[in-house]
Amino acid sequence: MIRKFKLLGVLLAAILLAISARVDAATDWSTNKIQVTGMGVPNPGLATTPAHAAMMARRAALADAYRQLAEAVNGVQVDSETTVEQMMLTSDVVRTKISATIKGAQIISEGELAGGGYSVTLELPIFGENNSIAETVFERPAYVEPFPMPAPDYRPPVVETRPSYGGYTGLVIDCRGVGQINFVMSPVIKNSNGQKIYGHKNLDYDRVIVEGMASYAQDMSQASRAGSHPLVVKAVRLDDLNANPVVSMDDADLILYENGQSHFLDNIAVVFLY
């Protein structure tokens, strides 16, 4: 019996160590999903049969997974100033919806562990038309705001850089070298004068809910969202707690001009390199 308790103690310690490592890495912004793995062990003093012990371990694993998922969801940054947790504190409606969303998370895998433990992996999409965080935290705007126009005196580059087969397919903003970008659900692109040239109010609400506003990638091999022939510009800095890329005035005008030709901003074909 003593050996059994020692084994359970070692297993529980390993579980707690693994949990502490997983909570920080639960949110994957490359896939826009939150995934956590909960683990549990039975209470040897209460389990009456091996089957009962397995049921207890599963319940404990589920409770642990839901707890981790709630922590991860609460920490998701909606925009540069607001987390999901802050929205829940100020809105009973959001709090109720988030609770229901977490309860509706999908079980990806589950199974028994050596020593009598149990593990359950839950997954929740940040964006998507079914049970996503975006459905809960984004409000439908009264109308879609048009994108700003380039400066009146702007002229496109003399050397034609636009692809000859219909224009740019997307936008890639290279944020490497100007700081560590803060991943958010609702990013903004600004010019160096502080004017917003891209935000959720410029976009179709239903598409934002399903697709999100931008993807985060470490290099161009992961920037497929921007298509095969993206316009690539370099960020000059990051604003608003490093959440929002800022581009030069010339690049901002170029982005807006080219968007008028091929509408890649409207199509949410935007990638930030970090």
mmCIF file with all atom_site columns, C-alpha atoms in Angstrom, residues 30-115:
data_model
loop_
_atom_site.group_PDB
_atom_site.id
_atom_site.type_symbol
_atom_site.label_atom_id
_atom_site.label_alt_id
_atom_site.label_comp_id
_atom_site.label_asym_id
_atom_site.label_entity_id
_atom_site.label_seq_id
_atom_site.pdbx_PDB_ins_code
_atom_site.Cartn_x
_atom_site.Cartn_y
_atom_site.Cartn_z
_atom_site.occupancy
_atom_site.B_iso_or_equiv
_atom_site.pdbx_formal_charge
_atom_site.auth_seq_id
_atom_site.auth_comp_id
_atom_site.auth_asym_id
_atom_site.auth_atom_id
_atom_site.pdbx_PDB_model_num
ATOM 1  C CA . SER A 1 30  ? -0.258  29.753 -35.994 1.00 0.00 ? 30  SER A CA 1
ATOM 2  C CA . THR A 1 31  ? -3.359  27.553 -35.925 1.00 0.00 ? 31  THR A CA 1
ATOM 3  C CA . ASN A 1 32  ? -5.561  29.934 -33.902 1.00 0.00 ? 32  ASN A CA 1
ATOM 4  C CA . LYS A 1 33  ? -6.400  27.211 -31.410 1.00 0.00 ? 33  LYS A CA 1
ATOM 5  C CA . ILE A 1 34  ? -6.036  26.654 -27.691 1.00 0.00 ? 34  ILE A CA 1
ATOM 6  C CA . GLN A 1 35  ? -5.161  23.120 -26.637 1.00 0.00 ? 35  GLN A CA 1
ATOM 7  C CA . VAL A 1 36  ? -4.598  21.847 -23.106 1.00 0.00 ? 36  VAL A CA 1
ATOM 8  C CA . THR A 1 37  ? -4.068  18.434 -21.573 1.00 0.00 ? 37  THR A CA 1
ATOM 9  C CA . GLY A 1 38  ? -5.512  17.729 -18.145 1.00 0.00 ? 38  GLY A CA 1
ATOM 10 C CA . MET A 1 39  ? -4.372  14.856 -15.982 1.00 0.00 ? 39  MET A CA 1
ATOM 11 C CA . GLY A 1 40  ? -5.910  13.193 -12.968 1.00 0.00 ? 40  GLY A CA 1
ATOM 12 C CA . VAL A 1 41  ? -5.443  10.363 -10.504 1.00 0.00 ? 41  VAL A CA 1
ATOM 13 C CA . PRO A 1 42  ? -8.027  8.533  -8.417  1.00 0.00 ? 42  PRO A CA 1
ATOM 14 C CA . ASN A 1 43  ? -8.328  8.903  -4.663  1.00 0.00 ? 43  ASN A CA 1
ATOM 15 C CA . PRO A 1 44  ? -7.145  5.533  -3.358  1.00 0.00 ? 44  PRO A CA 1
ATOM 16 C CA . GLY A 1 45  ? -9.223  5.895  -0.223  1.00 0.00 ? 45  GLY A CA 1
ATOM 17 C CA . LEU A 1 46  ? -12.477 6.345  -2.138  1.00 0.00 ? 46  LEU A CA 1
ATOM 18 C CA . ALA A 1 47  ? -12.073 4.068  -5.139  1.00 0.00 ? 47  ALA A CA 1
ATOM 19 C CA . THR A 1 48  ? -14.009 0.847  -4.562  1.00 0.00 ? 48  THR A CA 1
ATOM 20 C CA . THR A 1 49  ? -13.093 -0.991 -7.781  1.00 0.00 ? 49  THR A CA 1
ATOM 21 C CA . PRO A 1 50  ? -10.580 -0.548 -10.612 1.00 0.00 ? 50  PRO A CA 1
ATOM 22 C CA . ALA A 1 51  ? -13.398 0.712  -12.846 1.00 0.00 ? 51  ALA A CA 1
ATOM 23 C CA . HIS A 1 52  ? -14.437 3.230  -10.186 1.00 0.00 ? 52  HIS A CA 1
ATOM 24 C CA . ALA A 1 53  ? -10.841 4.385  -9.884  1.00 0.00 ? 53  ALA A CA 1
ATOM 25 C CA . ALA A 1 54  ? -10.613 4.905  -13.642 1.00 0.00 ? 54  ALA A CA 1
ATOM 26 C CA . MET A 1 55  ? -13.832 6.956  -13.599 1.00 0.00 ? 55  MET A CA 1
ATOM 27 C CA . MET A 1 56  ? -12.508 9.113  -10.779 1.00 0.00 ? 56  MET A CA 1
ATOM 28 C CA . ALA A 1 57  ? -9.233  9.665  -12.619 1.00 0.00 ? 57  ALA A CA 1
ATOM 29 C CA . ARG A 1 58  ? -11.092 10.700 -15.775 1.00 0.00 ? 58  ARG A CA 1
ATOM 30 C CA . ARG A 1 59  ? -13.273 13.166 -13.879 1.00 0.00 ? 59  ARG A CA 1
ATOM 31 C CA . ALA A 1 60  ? -10.186 14.653 -12.253 1.00 0.00 ? 60  ALA A CA 1
ATOM 32 C CA . ALA A 1 61  ? -8.452  14.932 -15.638 1.00 0.00 ? 61  ALA A CA 1
ATOM 33 C CA . LEU A 1 62  ? -11.465 16.680 -17.186 1.00 0.00 ? 62  LEU A CA 1
ATOM 34 C CA . ALA A 1 63  ? -11.697 19.112 -14.266 1.00 0.00 ? 63  ALA A CA 1
ATOM 35 C CA . ASP A 1 64  ? -7.995  19.880 -14.636 1.00 0.00 ? 64  ASP A CA 1
ATOM 36 C CA . ALA A 1 65  ? -8.309  20.361 -18.406 1.00 0.00 ? 65  ALA A CA 1
ATOM 37 C CA . TYR A 1 66  ? -11.255 22.747 -18.055 1.00 0.00 ? 66  TYR A CA 1
ATOM 38 C CA . ARG A 1 67  ? -9.378  24.703 -15.395 1.00 0.00 ? 67  ARG A CA 1
ATOM 39 C CA . GLN A 1 68  ? -6.351  25.048 -17.656 1.00 0.00 ? 68  GLN A CA 1
ATOM 40 C CA . LEU A 1 69  ? -8.531  25.985 -20.608 1.00 0.00 ? 69  LEU A CA 1
ATOM 41 C CA . ALA A 1 70  ? -10.271 28.714 -18.592 1.00 0.00 ? 70  ALA A CA 1
ATOM 42 C CA . GLU A 1 71  ? -6.875  30.131 -17.580 1.00 0.00 ? 71  GLU A CA 1
ATOM 43 C CA . ALA A 1 72  ? -5.659  30.098 -21.179 1.00 0.00 ? 72  ALA A CA 1
ATOM 44 C CA . VAL A 1 73  ? -8.838  31.713 -22.522 1.00 0.00 ? 73  VAL A CA 1
ATOM 45 C CA . ASN A 1 74  ? -8.787  34.415 -19.841 1.00 0.00 ? 74  ASN A CA 1
ATOM 46 C CA . GLY A 1 75  ? -5.279  35.382 -20.919 1.00 0.00 ? 75  GLY A CA 1
ATOM 47 C CA . VAL A 1 76  ? -6.052  35.731 -24.631 1.00 0.00 ? 76  VAL A CA 1
ATOM 48 C CA . GLN A 1 77  ? -5.425  39.313 -25.759 1.00 0.00 ? 77  GLN A CA 1
ATOM 49 C CA . VAL A 1 78  ? -8.440  40.641 -27.698 1.00 0.00 ? 78  VAL A CA 1
ATOM 50 C CA . ASP A 1 79  ? -6.683  43.865 -28.665 1.00 0.00 ? 79  ASP A CA 1
ATOM 51 C CA . SER A 1 80  ? -3.716  45.846 -27.411 1.00 0.00 ? 80  SER A CA 1
ATOM 52 C CA . GLU A 1 81  ? -5.503  46.890 -24.211 1.00 0.00 ? 81  GLU A CA 1
ATOM 53 C CA . THR A 1 82  ? -8.052  44.202 -23.412 1.00 0.00 ? 82  THR A CA 1
ATOM 54 C CA . THR A 1 83  ? -7.910  40.544 -22.449 1.00 0.00 ? 83  THR A CA 1
ATOM 55 C CA . VAL A 1 84  ? -10.831 38.129 -22.413 1.00 0.00 ? 84  VAL A CA 1
ATOM 56 C CA . GLU A 1 85  ? -10.695 38.139 -18.616 1.00 0.00 ? 85  GLU A CA 1
ATOM 57 C CA . GLN A 1 86  ? -11.103 41.924 -18.520 1.00 0.00 ? 86  GLN A CA 1
ATOM 58 C CA . MET A 1 87  ? -14.130 41.687 -20.806 1.00 0.00 ? 87  MET A CA 1
ATOM 59 C CA . MET A 1 88  ? -15.643 39.063 -18.509 1.00 0.00 ? 88  MET A CA 1
ATOM 60 C CA . LEU A 1 89  ? -15.172 41.324 -15.504 1.00 0.00 ? 89  LEU A CA 1
ATOM 61 C CA . THR A 1 90  ? -17.118 44.142 -17.155 1.00 0.00 ? 90  THR A CA 1
ATOM 62 C CA . SER A 1 91  ? -19.837 42.120 -18.876 1.00 0.00 ? 91  SER A CA 1
ATOM 63 C CA . ASP A 1 92  ? -22.060 39.405 -17.429 1.00 0.00 ? 92  ASP A CA 1
ATOM 64 C CA . VAL A 1 93  ? -23.110 38.496 -20.970 1.00 0.00 ? 93  VAL A CA 1
ATOM 65 C CA . VAL A 1 94  ? -19.516 37.874 -22.069 1.00 0.00 ? 94  VAL A CA 1
ATOM 66 C CA . ARG A 1 95  ? -18.799 35.911 -18.888 1.00 0.00 ? 95  ARG A CA 1
ATOM 67 C CA . THR A 1 96  ? -21.800 33.640 -19.468 1.00 0.00 ? 96  THR A CA 1
ATOM 68 C CA . LYS A 1 97  ? -20.936 33.116 -23.135 1.00 0.00 ? 97  LYS A CA 1
ATOM 69 C CA . ILE A 1 98  ? -17.280 32.366 -22.422 1.00 0.00 ? 98  ILE A CA 1
ATOM 70 C CA . SER A 1 99  ? -18.290 29.828 -19.777 1.00 0.00 ? 99  SER A CA 1
ATOM 71 C CA . ALA A 1 100 ? -20.545 28.080 -22.280 1.00 0.00 ? 100 ALA A CA 1
ATOM 72 C CA . THR A 1 101 ? -17.826 28.201 -24.949 1.00 0.00 ? 101 THR A CA 1
ATOM 73 C CA . ILE A 1 102 ? -15.301 26.542 -22.627 1.00 0.00 ? 102 ILE A CA 1
ATOM 74 C CA . LYS A 1 103 ? -17.790 23.824 -21.692 1.00 0.00 ? 103 LYS A CA 1
ATOM 75 C CA . GLY A 1 104 ? -18.293 23.153 -25.402 1.00 0.00 ? 104 GLY A CA 1
ATOM 76 C CA . ALA A 1 105 ? -14.584 22.549 -26.049 1.00 0.00 ? 105 ALA A CA 1
ATOM 77 C CA . GLN A 1 106 ? -13.813 19.451 -28.105 1.00 0.00 ? 106 GLN A CA 1
ATOM 78 C CA . ILE A 1 107 ? -12.133 16.412 -26.578 1.00 0.00 ? 107 ILE A CA 1
ATOM 79 C CA . ILE A 1 108 ? -9.240  15.656 -28.928 1.00 0.00 ? 108 ILE A CA 1
ATOM 80 C CA . SER A 1 109 ? -7.856  12.634 -27.137 1.00 0.00 ? 109 SER A CA 1
ATOM 81 C CA . GLU A 1 110 ? -8.059  10.817 -23.817 1.00 0.00 ? 110 GLU A CA 1
ATOM 82 C CA . GLY A 1 111 ? -6.743  7.680  -22.212 1.00 0.00 ? 111 GLY A CA 1
ATOM 83 C CA . GLU A 1 112 ? -5.359  5.935  -19.167 1.00 0.00 ? 112 GLU A CA 1
ATOM 84 C CA . LEU A 1 113 ? -1.822  6.531  -17.950 1.00 0.00 ? 113 LEU A CA 1
ATOM 85 C CA . ALA A 1 114 ? 0.582   4.133  -16.312 1.00 0.00 ? 114 ALA A CA 1
ATOM 86 C CA . GLY A 1 115 ? 0.038   3.980  -12.569 1.00 0.00 ? 115 GLY A CA 1
#
